[in-house]
Amino acid sequence: MESTMAYNVKVKNVLQNINKVMIGKEEAAVLSLVALLAQGHVLLEDVPGVGKTMLVKTLAKSLACDFRRIQFTPDLLPSDVTGVSIYNPKTLEFEFRGGPILGNIILADEINRTSPKTQSALLEAMEEKHVTVDGRTIPLARPFFVMATQNPIEYEGTYPLPEAQLDRFILKLNMGYPTFAEEMEMLTRTSYDHPIETIESVLTKEALEEIQDEVKQVYMDKNVQHYIIDLVTSTRNHPQVYLGVSPRGSIALMKAAKAYAYISGRDYVLPDDVKYLAPYVLAHRVILHSEAKYSGKTVNDVIAMIIEQTEIPIRKEFI
């Protein structure tokens, strides 16, 4: 097994690869890698053309893993995602033909364009790491990572993801428009060949699995765990919140904080790691009361208020 230092170098190489293609998206690159190392999944929500699909493609190309793309449409069936059993007249038996969900890095493009029935086909895969077809349970390959994209401004012909589906994503990210300087650099880099054509994989599947196992060993102090629970409990008790964060959200925040600490070169989690990641992990798990929405409040406003009001733990021996 390679040393932790060698792994950290490879993680930095993945980030460098992404930054060669994605201009000004360093934070999105780091957070996507956080989700991957924490063995979670990412929901990218933003307007068309800001690089959601390109981010997933670049990450997949940086890893020596099996990449699959699922283009969600209204007529897509669950079997188009999970696979189907086909009768073979030569053997007189049904043979399973696996769907795109059986890859390592899965791009679920425009996930809100397909029906809830097909969306639910992802639920078992994302949470249980296996799919069931014709009564047969098929384990998914490891590593398994889903990055789903959706367009928040189109409503016709779309199906909003239910809360149970949203809760399966460890992080929800927005890309945002580039600055003037970033867009100028983008035009320069893509004048001839696209940068994604030149990057190569820098991390093997085996190395990625070992890094994911190392992330689990990152130390988290009890006081930091209490901080996570304080944040989550505050979402449940806030007067403007109709539905707060479930225990799955607490676990997701813990896993994400460990991965972020690892990427930062530490084998322990700081309260600041939790504070930084909380909006990305918790916001899509909270539903506000209608009165709060009418008054102009957003989920991000409430989460920011909760973070500001929650006391950050400090070890007494350092005071």
CSV table of C-alpha atoms in Angstrom, one decimal:
chain,number,residue,atom,x,y,z
A,1,MET,CA,0.0,0.0,0.0
A,2,GLU,CA,1.3,3.4,-0.9
A,3,SER,CA,2.0,6.1,1.8
A,4,THR,CA,-0.6,8.7,2.7
A,5,MET,CA,1.8,11.4,1.3
A,6,ALA,CA,1.8,9.7,-2.1
A,7,TYR,CA,-1.9,9.6,-2.1
A,8,ASN,CA,-2.2,13.2,-1.2
A,9,VAL,CA,0.0,14.0,-4.2
A,10,LYS,CA,-2.3,12.0,-6.4
A,11,VAL,CA,-5.4,13.8,-5.0
A,12,LYS,CA,-3.7,17.1,-5.9
A,13,ASN,CA,-3.0,15.8,-9.4
A,14,VAL,CA,-6.7,15.1,-9.9
A,15,LEU,CA,-7.5,18.7,-8.8
A,16,GLN,CA,-4.9,20.1,-11.2
A,17,ASN,CA,-6.4,18.1,-14.0
A,18,ILE,CA,-9.8,19.5,-13.3
A,19,ASN,CA,-8.4,23.1,-13.1
A,20,LYS,CA,-6.8,22.7,-16.5
A,21,VAL,CA,-10.3,22.2,-18.0
A,22,MET,CA,-12.6,24.1,-15.6
A,23,ILE,CA,-11.6,27.8,-15.3
A,24,GLY,CA,-12.4,29.4,-11.9
A,25,LYS,CA,-14.2,26.4,-10.5
A,26,GLU,CA,-11.6,25.4,-7.9
A,27,GLU,CA,-14.1,25.2,-5.1
A,28,ALA,CA,-16.5,23.0,-7.1
A,29,ALA,CA,-13.6,20.7,-8.0
A,30,VAL,CA,-12.6,20.3,-4.4
A,31,LEU,CA,-16.1,19.7,-3.2
A,32,SER,CA,-16.7,17.1,-6.0
A,33,LEU,CA,-13.6,15.3,-4.8
A,34,VAL,CA,-14.8,15.5,-1.2
A,35,ALA,CA,-18.0,13.7,-2.2
A,36,LEU,CA,-16.1,11.1,-4.1
A,37,LEU,CA,-13.6,10.3,-1.3
A,38,ALA,CA,-16.5,10.3,1.2
A,39,GLN,CA,-18.3,7.7,-1.0
A,40,GLY,CA,-21.2,10.0,-1.5
A,41,HIS,CA,-22.9,11.5,-4.5
A,42,VAL,CA,-23.3,15.1,-5.9
A,43,LEU,CA,-26.2,17.0,-7.3
A,44,LEU,CA,-25.1,19.9,-9.6
A,45,GLU,CA,-27.9,22.4,-10.1
A,46,ASP,CA,-27.4,25.4,-12.4
A,47,VAL,CA,-28.4,26.9,-15.7
A,48,PRO,CA,-27.2,25.3,-19.0
A,49,GLY,CA,-23.7,25.9,-20.3
A,50,VAL,CA,-21.8,26.7,-17.1
A,51,GLY,CA,-19.8,23.4,-17.1
A,52,LYS,CA,-21.8,20.9,-15.1
A,53,THR,CA,-21.4,18.0,-17.5
A,54,MET,CA,-17.8,19.0,-18.3
A,55,LEU,CA,-16.8,18.9,-14.6
A,56,VAL,CA,-18.1,15.3,-14.4
A,57,LYS,CA,-16.3,14.3,-17.6
A,58,THR,CA,-13.1,15.8,-16.4
A,59,LEU,CA,-13.2,14.1,-13.1
A,60,ALA,CA,-14.0,10.7,-14.7
A,61,LYS,CA,-11.2,11.1,-17.2
A,62,SER,CA,-8.7,11.9,-14.4
A,63,LEU,CA,-9.6,8.5,-12.8
A,64,ALA,CA,-8.9,5.1,-14.4
A,65,CYS,CA,-12.5,4.1,-13.8
A,66,ASP,CA,-15.4,3.0,-15.9
A,67,PHE,CA,-17.4,6.1,-16.9
A,68,ARG,CA,-21.1,5.9,-17.9
A,69,ARG,CA,-23.5,8.6,-18.9
A,70,ILE,CA,-27.3,8.4,-18.5
A,71,GLN,CA,-29.2,11.1,-20.4
A,72,PHE,CA,-32.5,11.3,-18.6
A,73,THR,CA,-35.6,11.9,-20.8
A,74,PRO,CA,-39.3,11.6,-20.1
A,75,ASP,CA,-39.5,8.2,-21.9
A,76,LEU,CA,-36.6,6.6,-20.0
A,77,LEU,CA,-37.5,3.4,-18.2
A,78,PRO,CA,-36.1,2.1,-14.9
A,79,SER,CA,-34.7,-0.9,-16.9
A,80,ASP,CA,-32.8,1.5,-19.1
A,81,VAL,CA,-30.9,2.5,-15.9
A,82,THR,CA,-30.5,-0.8,-14.1
A,83,GLY,CA,-30.4,-3.3,-16.9
A,84,VAL,CA,-32.8,-6.0,-18.2
A,85,SER,CA,-32.9,-9.8,-18.5
A,86,ILE,CA,-33.0,-11.0,-22.2
A,87,TYR,CA,-34.0,-14.5,-23.3
A,88,ASN,CA,-31.2,-16.3,-25.1
A,89,PRO,CA,-32.7,-19.0,-27.5
A,90,LYS,CA,-29.3,-20.8,-27.7
A,91,THR,CA,-29.0,-21.5,-24.0
A,92,LEU,CA,-32.8,-21.4,-23.3
A,93,GLU,CA,-32.1,-19.1,-20.4
A,94,PHE,CA,-32.6,-15.4,-19.5
A,95,GLU,CA,-29.3,-13.5,-19.4
A,96,PHE,CA,-28.9,-10.2,-17.5
A,97,ARG,CA,-27.6,-7.3,-19.5
A,98,GLY,CA,-26.4,-4.7,-17.1
A,99,GLY,CA,-27.4,-1.0,-17.5
A,100,PRO,CA,-25.2,2.1,-17.3
A,101,ILE,CA,-25.7,2.2,-13.5
A,102,LEU,CA,-23.1,-0.7,-13.2
A,103,GLY,CA,-20.2,1.6,-14.0
A,104,ASN,CA,-17.9,3.4,-11.5
A,105,ILE,CA,-18.4,7.1,-12.3
A,106,ILE,CA,-22.0,7.8,-13.4
A,107,LEU,CA,-23.2,11.1,-15.0
A,108,ALA,CA,-26.9,11.3,-14.4
A,109,ASP,CA,-27.6,14.2,-16.9
A,110,GLU,CA,-30.7,16.3,-16.4
A,111,ILE,CA,-32.1,14.0,-13.8
A,112,ASN,CA,-35.2,16.1,-13.3
A,113,ARG,CA,-36.4,15.4,-16.9
A,114,THR,CA,-37.4,11.8,-16.3
A,115,SER,CA,-40.4,10.4,-14.4
A,116,PRO,CA,-40.3,9.7,-10.7
A,117,LYS,CA,-40.5,6.0,-11.5
A,118,THR,CA,-37.2,6.1,-13.3
A,119,GLN,CA,-35.7,8.5,-10.7
A,120,SER,CA,-36.5,6.0,-8.0
A,121,ALA,CA,-34.4,3.4,-9.9
A,122,LEU,CA,-31.4,5.4,-8.6
A,123,LEU,CA,-32.5,5.3,-5.0
A,124,GLU,CA,-31.5,1.7,-4.2
A,125,ALA,CA,-28.2,2.0,-6.2
A,126,MET,CA,-27.1,5.3,-4.5
A,127,GLU,CA,-27.9,4.2,-0.9
A,128,GLU,CA,-27.6,0.4,-0.9
A,129,LYS,CA,-24.8,0.0,-3.6
A,130,HIS,CA,-26.8,-2.6,-5.4
A,131,VAL,CA,-29.7,-3.0,-7.8
A,132,THR,CA,-32.5,-5.6,-7.9
A,133,VAL,CA,-33.7,-6.9,-11.3
A,134,ASP,CA,-36.2,-9.7,-11.7
A,135,GLY,CA,-35.8,-10.5,-8.0
A,136,ARG,CA,-32.0,-10.8,-8.3
A,137,THR,CA,-29.8,-8.5,-6.3
A,138,ILE,CA,-26.7,-7.3,-8.2
A,139,PRO,CA,-23.9,-5.6,-6.3
A,140,LEU,CA,-22.5,-2.4,-7.9
A,141,ALA,CA,-18.8,-2.0,-8.7
A,142,ARG,CA,-16.5,-0.1,-6.4
A,143,PRO,CA,-15.9,2.7,-6.4
A,144,PHE,CA,-19.4,3.9,-7.3
A,145,PHE,CA,-20.1,7.7,-7.6
A,146,VAL,CA,-23.0,9.5,-9.1
A,147,MET,CA,-23.0,13.1,-10.2
A,148,ALA,CA,-26.4,14.3,-11.3
A,149,THR,CA,-27.2,17.5,-13.0
A,150,GLN,CA,-30.4,19.5,-13.2
A,151,ASN,CA,-31.6,22.8,-14.6
A,152,PRO,CA,-33.5,24.9,-12.0
A,153,ILE,CA,-35.1,27.3,-14.4
A,154,GLU,CA,-37.1,25.0,-16.6
A,155,TYR,CA,-40.3,23.5,-15.2
A,156,GLU,CA,-42.2,22.2,-18.2
A,157,GLY,CA,-41.6,18.6,-18.8
A,158,THR,CA,-39.6,18.2,-15.6
A,159,TYR,CA,-40.2,16.3,-12.4
A,160,PRO,CA,-38.7,17.8,-9.2
A,161,LEU,CA,-36.7,15.4,-7.2
A,162,PRO,CA,-38.6,14.2,-4.0
A,163,GLU,CA,-37.0,14.8,-0.6
A,164,ALA,CA,-36.2,11.1,-0.3
A,165,GLN,CA,-34.1,11.4,-3.5
A,166,LEU,CA,-32.4,14.7,-2.5
A,167,ASP,CA,-31.3,13.2,0.8
A,168,ARG,CA,-29.2,10.6,-1.1
A,169,PHE,CA,-26.9,13.3,-2.3
A,170,ILE,CA,-24.1,14.2,0.1
A,171,LEU,CA,-23.6,17.6,-1.5
A,172,LYS,CA,-25.6,20.0,-3.6
A,173,LEU,CA,-23.5,22.4,-5.6
A,174,ASN,CA,-24.0,25.4,-7.9
A,175,MET,CA,-21.5,26.3,-10.6
A,176,GLY,CA,-22.3,30.0,-11.3
A,177,TYR,CA,-21.2,32.2,-14.2
A,178,PRO,CA,-17.5,32.9,-14.7
A,179,THR,CA,-15.9,36.3,-14.2
A,180,PHE,CA,-14.8,38.4,-17.2
A,181,ALA,CA,-11.2,37.3,-16.8
A,182,GLU,CA,-12.2,33.7,-16.4
A,183,GLU,CA,-14.3,33.7,-19.5
A,184,MET,CA,-11.5,35.3,-21.5
A,185,GLU,CA,-9.2,32.5,-20.4
A,186,MET,CA,-11.9,30.0,-21.3
A,187,LEU,CA,-12.0,31.4,-24.9
A,188,THR,CA,-8.3,31.3,-25.2
A,189,ARG,CA,-8.0,27.7,-24.0
A,190,THR,CA,-10.7,26.4,-26.3
A,191,SER,CA,-9.7,28.3,-29.4
A,192,TYR,CA,-8.2,25.2,-31.0
A,193,ASP,CA,-8.5,21.9,-29.1
A,194,HIS,CA,-10.5,21.5,-25.9
A,195,PRO,CA,-8.3,21.0,-22.8
A,196,ILE,CA,-10.2,17.8,-21.8
A,197,GLU,CA,-8.6,16.1,-24.9
A,198,THR,CA,-5.1,16.4,-23.4
A,199,ILE,CA,-5.6,15.3,-19.8
A,200,GLU,CA,-4.8,11.8,-18.7
A,201,SER,CA,-5.8,9.6,-15.8
A,202,VAL,CA,-3.7,10.2,-12.7
A,203,LEU,CA,-5.4,7.9,-10.2
A,204,THR,CA,-6.1,4.2,-10.6
A,205,LYS,CA,-9.2,2.5,-9.4
A,206,GLU,CA,-7.3,0.6,-6.7
A,207,ALA,CA,-5.6,3.7,-5.4
A,208,LEU,CA,-8.9,5.5,-5.2
A,209,GLU,CA,-10.4,2.6,-3.2
A,210,GLU,CA,-7.5,2.7,-0.8
A,211,ILE,CA,-7.8,6.5,-0.4
A,212,GLN,CA,-11.5,6.1,0.4
A,213,ASP,CA,-10.6,3.6,3.1
A,214,GLU,CA,-8.0,6.0,4.5
A,215,VAL,CA,-10.6,8.8,4.7
A,216,LYS,CA,-12.7,6.7,7.0
A,217,GLN,CA,-9.7,6.6,9.5
A,218,VAL,CA,-9.4,10.4,9.7
A,219,TYR,CA,-9.9,11.4,13.4
A,220,MET,CA,-12.9,13.4,14.5
A,221,ASP,CA,-13.0,14.6,18.1
A,222,LYS,CA,-16.2,14.1,20.2
A,223,ASN,CA,-16.5,17.9,20.5
A,224,VAL,CA,-16.6,18.2,16.7
A,225,GLN,CA,-19.3,15.4,16.6
A,226,HIS,CA,-21.3,17.4,19.1
A,227,TYR,CA,-20.9,20.5,16.9
A,228,ILE,CA,-22.4,18.5,14.0
A,229,ILE,CA,-25.3,17.4,16.1
A,230,ASP,CA,-25.9,20.9,17.4
A,231,LEU,CA,-26.1,22.2,13.8
A,232,VAL,CA,-28.5,19.5,12.7
A,233,THR,CA,-30.7,19.8,15.8
A,234,SER,CA,-31.0,23.5,15.2
A,235,THR,CA,-32.5,22.9,11.8
A,236,ARG,CA,-35.2,20.7,13.4
A,237,ASN,CA,-36.0,23.3,16.0
A,238,HIS,CA,-35.8,26.5,13.9
A,239,PRO,CA,-39.2,28.3,13.8
A,240,GLN,CA,-38.9,28.9,10.0
A,241,VAL,CA,-38.1,25.3,9.2
A,242,TYR,CA,-40.9,22.9,8.4
A,243,LEU,CA,-38.7,19.8,7.9
A,244,GLY,CA,-35.2,19.7,9.4
A,245,VAL,CA,-32.1,17.5,8.7
A,246,SER,CA,-32.4,13.8,9.4
A,247,PRO,CA,-29.7,11.7,11.0
A,248,ARG,CA,-28.5,10.8,7.5
A,249,GLY,CA,-27.5,14.4,7.1
A,250,SER,CA,-25.4,14.2,10.3
A,251,ILE,CA,-23.6,11.2,9.0
A,252,ALA,CA,-23.1,12.9,5.6
A,253,LEU,CA,-21.6,16.0,7.2
A,254,MET,CA,-19.2,13.8,9.3
A,255,LYS,CA,-18.1,11.9,6.2
A,256,ALA,CA,-17.7,15.0,4.1
A,257,ALA,CA,-15.6,16.7,6.9
A,258,LYS,CA,-13.3,13.8,7.0
A,259,ALA,CA,-12.8,13.8,3.3
A,260,TYR,CA,-12.2,17.6,3.3
A,261,ALA,CA,-9.6,17.2,6.1
A,262,TYR,CA,-7.8,14.5,4.1
A,263,ILE,CA,-7.7,16.6,1.0
A,264,SER,CA,-6.3,19.5,3.1
A,265,GLY,CA,-3.5,17.2,4.2
A,266,ARG,CA,-4.7,16.5,7.7
A,267,ASP,CA,-5.6,13.2,9.5
A,268,TYR,CA,-8.0,15.0,11.9
A,269,VAL,CA,-11.1,17.2,11.4
A,270,LEU,CA,-11.4,20.8,12.5
A,271,PRO,CA,-14.6,22.6,13.4
A,272,ASP,CA,-13.9,24.9,10.6
A,273,ASP,CA,-14.2,22.0,8.2
A,274,VAL,CA,-17.7,21.3,9.4
A,275,LYS,CA,-18.6,25.0,9.3
A,276,TYR,CA,-17.4,25.4,5.7
A,277,LEU,CA,-19.2,22.2,4.4
A,278,ALA,CA,-22.5,22.6,6.4
A,279,PRO,CA,-24.3,24.8,3.7
A,280,TYR,CA,-23.4,22.3,0.9
A,281,VAL,CA,-24.4,19.3,3.0
A,282,LEU,CA,-27.5,20.5,4.9
A,283,ALA,CA,-29.3,23.1,2.7
A,284,HIS,CA,-31.0,20.6,0.3
A,285,ARG,CA,-32.2,18.6,3.2
A,286,VAL,CA,-34.2,21.4,4.7
A,287,ILE,CA,-37.8,22.6,3.9
A,288,LEU,CA,-39.0,26.0,5.0
A,289,HIS,CA,-42.4,26.9,6.2
A,290,SER,CA,-44.5,28.7,3.5
A,291,GLU,CA,-44.5,31.9,5.6
A,292,ALA,CA,-40.7,32.0,5.6
A,293,LYS,CA,-40.7,31.6,1.8
A,294,TYR,CA,-43.3,34.4,1.4
A,295,SER,CA,-41.2,36.7,3.5
A,296,GLY,CA,-38.2,36.2,1.2
A,297,LYS,CA,-36.2,33.9,3.3
A,298,THR,CA,-34.2,31.1,1.5
A,299,VAL,CA,-32.8,27.9,2.9
A,300,ASN,CA,-29.3,29.2,2.6
A,301,ASP,CA,-30.3,32.3,4.7
A,302,VAL,CA,-31.6,30.0,7.4
A,303,ILE,CA,-28.6,27.7,7.3
A,304,ALA,CA,-26.2,30.7,7.5
A,305,MET,CA,-28.2,32.0,10.5
A,306,ILE,CA,-27.9,28.6,12.3
A,307,ILE,CA,-24.2,28.4,11.6
A,308,GLU,CA,-23.7,31.9,13.0
A,309,GLN,CA,-25.7,31.2,16.1
A,310,THR,CA,-24.2,27.8,16.9
A,311,GLU,CA,-21.2,27.9,19.2
A,312,ILE,CA,-18.0,26.4,17.8
A,313,PRO,CA,-16.3,23.9,20.1
A,314,ILE,CA,-12.9,24.8,21.7
A,315,ARG,CA,-10.8,22.4,23.6
A,316,LYS,CA,-10.3,23.7,27.1
A,317,GLU,CA,-6.6,22.9,27.2
A,318,PHE,CA,-6.0,25.3,24.3
A,319,ILE,CA,-7.8,28.2,26.0
